[in-house]
């Protein structure tokens, strides 16, 4: 992977997209700066972190709601970057969250939304795979290399097809891009 001549941050060759670390840093800072509207919640661990194979990542969600307005409130979940190489989804989720916080109190629709709903934005559902994509690999799945396929870059589980809801019907071959995993919800992500 190669940075553009004047690029000092972002994914090599794609300065408009933040890395896993930049996204997490920016959104945790957003929560710290606006504790009345946002909190940065650790919701689990990536495959690499769970197995200790590599350092791996904590999975974080930015929870957005006006804490001063009592609940219960309906909840909305936005999961982004499930497929590692879909770079735009994480950036769009982060900008969506940043826009809501920035527009609170001035945009009546945003104010109403955060007053009466609780939004959970998970900007990096697949941070291990995303790091592979950031390095220039055309990576799609998570990085589970203990699933029956040991061929780089084909191992891993397609997290979109690993849900416990209607699991099955995707590939059962561990080296295929759409490998559903050995069982429903087998992956920590």
CSV table of C-alpha atoms in Angstrom, one decimal:
chain,number,residue,atom,x,y,z
A,1,UNK,CA,0.0,0.0,0.0
A,2,UNK,CA,1.3,3.4,-0.8
A,3,UNK,CA,0.3,6.9,0.4
A,4,UNK,CA,-0.4,9.7,-2.0
A,5,UNK,CA,2.5,12.2,-2.1
A,6,UNK,CA,0.8,14.7,0.3
A,7,UNK,CA,-1.3,12.2,2.4
A,8,UNK,CA,-0.5,12.2,6.1
A,9,UNK,CA,-3.5,10.3,7.4
A,10,UNK,CA,-6.3,8.0,6.2
A,11,UNK,CA,-6.0,4.8,4.3
A,12,UNK,CA,-3.1,4.7,1.8
A,13,UNK,CA,-4.4,6.0,-1.5
A,14,UNK,CA,-7.7,6.9,0.0
A,15,UNK,CA,-7.2,10.0,2.2
A,16,UNK,CA,-11.0,10.6,2.5
A,17,UNK,CA,-11.4,7.4,4.6
A,18,UNK,CA,-10.2,7.1,8.2
A,19,UNK,CA,-8.3,4.0,9.4
A,20,UNK,CA,-9.7,1.8,12.2
A,21,UNK,CA,-7.6,3.7,14.7
A,22,UNK,CA,-8.5,7.2,13.4
A,23,UNK,CA,-12.2,6.3,13.4
A,24,UNK,CA,-12.1,5.0,16.9
A,25,UNK,CA,-10.1,8.0,18.2
A,26,UNK,CA,-12.4,10.5,16.5
A,27,UNK,CA,-15.6,8.9,17.8
A,28,UNK,CA,-14.3,8.3,21.3
A,29,UNK,CA,-13.3,12.0,21.4
A,30,UNK,CA,-16.8,12.9,20.1
A,31,UNK,CA,-18.3,11.0,23.0
A,32,UNK,CA,-15.9,12.5,25.6
A,33,UNK,CA,-16.7,16.0,24.2
A,34,UNK,CA,-20.5,15.5,24.3
A,35,UNK,CA,-21.3,13.2,27.2
A,36,UNK,CA,-24.9,14.5,27.3
A,37,UNK,CA,-25.5,13.1,23.8
A,38,UNK,CA,-22.9,10.4,23.2
A,39,UNK,CA,-21.1,7.5,24.8
A,40,UNK,CA,-18.4,5.2,23.5
A,41,UNK,CA,-19.4,1.6,24.4
A,42,UNK,CA,-17.2,-1.5,24.2
A,43,UNK,CA,-19.6,-4.2,22.9
A,44,UNK,CA,-17.2,-7.1,22.3
A,45,UNK,CA,-13.9,-8.2,20.8
A,46,UNK,CA,-12.7,-9.0,17.3
A,47,UNK,CA,-11.7,-12.6,16.3
A,48,UNK,CA,-8.0,-11.7,16.6
A,49,UNK,CA,-8.5,-10.3,20.1
A,50,UNK,CA,-10.6,-13.2,21.3
A,51,UNK,CA,-8.1,-15.8,20.1
A,52,UNK,CA,-5.0,-13.9,21.0
A,53,UNK,CA,-3.6,-14.7,17.5
A,54,UNK,CA,-2.8,-11.0,17.1
A,55,UNK,CA,-3.6,-7.9,19.2
A,56,UNK,CA,-7.0,-7.5,17.6
A,57,UNK,CA,-9.6,-4.9,18.5
A,58,UNK,CA,-12.3,-4.0,20.8
A,59,UNK,CA,-15.6,-3.6,19.0
A,60,UNK,CA,-17.1,-0.2,19.9
A,61,UNK,CA,-20.5,1.4,19.3
A,62,UNK,CA,-21.2,5.1,19.6
A,63,UNK,CA,-24.5,5.4,21.5
A,64,UNK,CA,-26.4,8.6,20.6
A,65,UNK,CA,-29.3,9.9,22.6
A,66,UNK,CA,-30.2,12.9,24.8
A,67,UNK,CA,-29.7,11.5,28.3
A,68,UNK,CA,-31.7,14.4,29.8
A,69,UNK,CA,-34.9,13.1,28.2
A,70,UNK,CA,-36.1,10.0,30.1
A,71,UNK,CA,-36.9,6.7,28.3
A,72,UNK,CA,-37.6,4.0,27.5
A,73,UNK,CA,-36.6,4.9,23.9
A,74,UNK,CA,-36.8,2.8,20.8
A,75,UNK,CA,-33.3,1.7,19.7
A,76,UNK,CA,-31.7,1.8,16.2
A,77,UNK,CA,-28.6,-0.2,15.3
A,78,UNK,CA,-26.3,0.8,12.4
A,79,UNK,CA,-23.6,-1.7,11.6
A,80,UNK,CA,-20.9,-0.6,9.1
A,81,UNK,CA,-17.7,-2.1,7.6
A,82,UNK,CA,-19.0,-5.7,7.9
A,83,UNK,CA,-17.2,-6.5,4.6
A,84,UNK,CA,-13.7,-5.2,5.2
A,85,UNK,CA,-13.1,-3.9,1.7
A,86,UNK,CA,-16.2,-1.7,1.6
A,87,UNK,CA,-14.3,1.3,2.8
A,88,UNK,CA,-17.0,3.9,2.5
A,89,UNK,CA,-19.5,2.3,4.9
A,90,UNK,CA,-17.4,3.1,8.0
A,91,UNK,CA,-16.8,6.6,7.0
A,92,UNK,CA,-20.4,7.2,6.2
A,93,UNK,CA,-21.4,5.8,9.6
A,94,UNK,CA,-18.9,8.0,11.4
A,95,UNK,CA,-20.0,11.1,9.5
A,96,UNK,CA,-23.7,10.3,10.1
A,97,UNK,CA,-23.0,10.2,13.9
A,98,UNK,CA,-20.8,13.3,13.8
A,99,UNK,CA,-23.5,15.2,11.8
A,100,UNK,CA,-26.2,14.2,14.3
A,101,UNK,CA,-24.2,15.5,17.3
A,102,UNK,CA,-23.2,18.7,15.4
A,103,UNK,CA,-26.8,19.5,14.3
A,104,UNK,CA,-28.4,18.7,17.7
A,105,UNK,CA,-30.2,21.8,19.0
A,106,UNK,CA,-30.3,23.6,15.6
A,107,UNK,CA,-31.9,21.0,13.4
A,108,UNK,CA,-35.4,20.2,14.7
A,109,UNK,CA,-35.4,16.7,13.1
A,110,UNK,CA,-32.1,15.8,14.6
A,111,UNK,CA,-33.0,17.2,18.0
A,112,UNK,CA,-36.3,15.2,18.0
A,113,UNK,CA,-34.4,12.0,16.9
A,114,UNK,CA,-31.8,12.2,19.7
A,115,UNK,CA,-34.4,13.3,22.2
A,116,UNK,CA,-36.7,10.3,21.6
A,117,UNK,CA,-34.6,7.5,20.2
A,118,UNK,CA,-31.3,5.8,21.1
A,119,UNK,CA,-29.0,5.1,18.1
A,120,UNK,CA,-26.2,2.6,18.3
A,121,UNK,CA,-23.6,3.2,15.6
A,122,UNK,CA,-21.0,0.4,15.2
A,123,UNK,CA,-18.6,1.9,12.6
A,124,UNK,CA,-16.2,-1.0,12.4
A,125,UNK,CA,-17.9,-4.3,12.7
A,126,UNK,CA,-14.9,-6.1,11.2
A,127,UNK,CA,-11.8,-4.2,12.3
A,128,UNK,CA,-9.4,-7.1,11.8
A,129,UNK,CA,-10.5,-7.6,8.2
A,130,UNK,CA,-10.5,-3.8,7.7
A,131,UNK,CA,-6.8,-3.6,8.6
A,132,UNK,CA,-6.1,-6.1,5.9
A,133,UNK,CA,-8.1,-4.0,3.4
A,134,UNK,CA,-6.3,-0.8,4.6
A,135,UNK,CA,-2.9,-2.5,3.7
A,136,UNK,CA,-4.0,-2.9,0.1
A,137,UNK,CA,-5.5,-6.5,0.3
A,138,UNK,CA,-8.9,-6.9,-1.4
A,139,UNK,CA,-10.1,-8.4,1.9
A,140,UNK,CA,-13.8,-9.2,2.5
A,141,UNK,CA,-14.2,-11.6,5.5
A,142,UNK,CA,-12.9,-11.5,9.0
A,143,UNK,CA,-9.5,-12.9,9.7
A,144,UNK,CA,-10.4,-16.3,11.2
A,145,UNK,CA,-7.6,-18.5,9.9
A,146,UNK,CA,-8.8,-21.5,12.0
A,147,UNK,CA,-11.9,-22.3,9.9
A,148,UNK,CA,-10.6,-25.0,7.6
A,149,UNK,CA,-8.9,-22.7,5.0
A,150,UNK,CA,-5.3,-21.8,5.6
A,151,UNK,CA,-4.7,-20.1,2.2
A,152,UNK,CA,-4.0,-16.3,2.4
A,153,UNK,CA,-6.0,-14.3,1.5
A,154,UNK,CA,-9.0,-16.7,1.3
A,155,UNK,CA,-9.5,-17.7,4.9
A,156,UNK,CA,-12.1,-16.0,7.2
A,157,UNK,CA,-15.8,-16.0,7.6
A,158,UNK,CA,-18.2,-13.7,5.8
A,159,UNK,CA,-19.8,-11.9,8.7
A,160,UNK,CA,-22.9,-10.9,6.6
A,161,UNK,CA,-23.6,-14.6,6.3
A,162,UNK,CA,-22.8,-15.7,9.9
A,163,UNK,CA,-25.9,-14.3,11.6
A,164,UNK,CA,-28.0,-16.5,13.8
A,165,UNK,CA,-31.1,-15.2,11.9
A,166,UNK,CA,-31.7,-17.4,8.8
A,167,UNK,CA,-28.2,-18.8,8.9
A,168,UNK,CA,-27.5,-21.2,6.0
A,169,UNK,CA,-27.8,-21.1,2.3
A,170,UNK,CA,-24.4,-19.5,1.7
A,171,UNK,CA,-21.2,-21.3,1.0
A,172,UNK,CA,-20.0,-24.1,3.3
A,173,UNK,CA,-16.5,-24.0,1.7
A,174,UNK,CA,-14.1,-22.1,4.1
A,175,UNK,CA,-12.1,-20.7,1.2
A,176,UNK,CA,-15.1,-19.1,-0.6
A,177,UNK,CA,-15.8,-15.4,-0.2
A,178,UNK,CA,-19.3,-16.1,1.0
A,179,UNK,CA,-18.3,-18.7,3.6
A,180,UNK,CA,-21.1,-18.7,6.2
A,181,UNK,CA,-18.9,-20.1,9.0
A,182,UNK,CA,-19.1,-23.5,10.7
A,183,UNK,CA,-22.3,-22.6,12.6
A,184,UNK,CA,-24.7,-19.6,13.1
A,185,UNK,CA,-23.0,-16.7,15.0
A,186,UNK,CA,-19.8,-18.7,15.3
A,187,UNK,CA,-17.7,-15.5,15.0
A,188,UNK,CA,-17.3,-13.0,17.8
A,189,UNK,CA,-18.0,-10.0,15.6
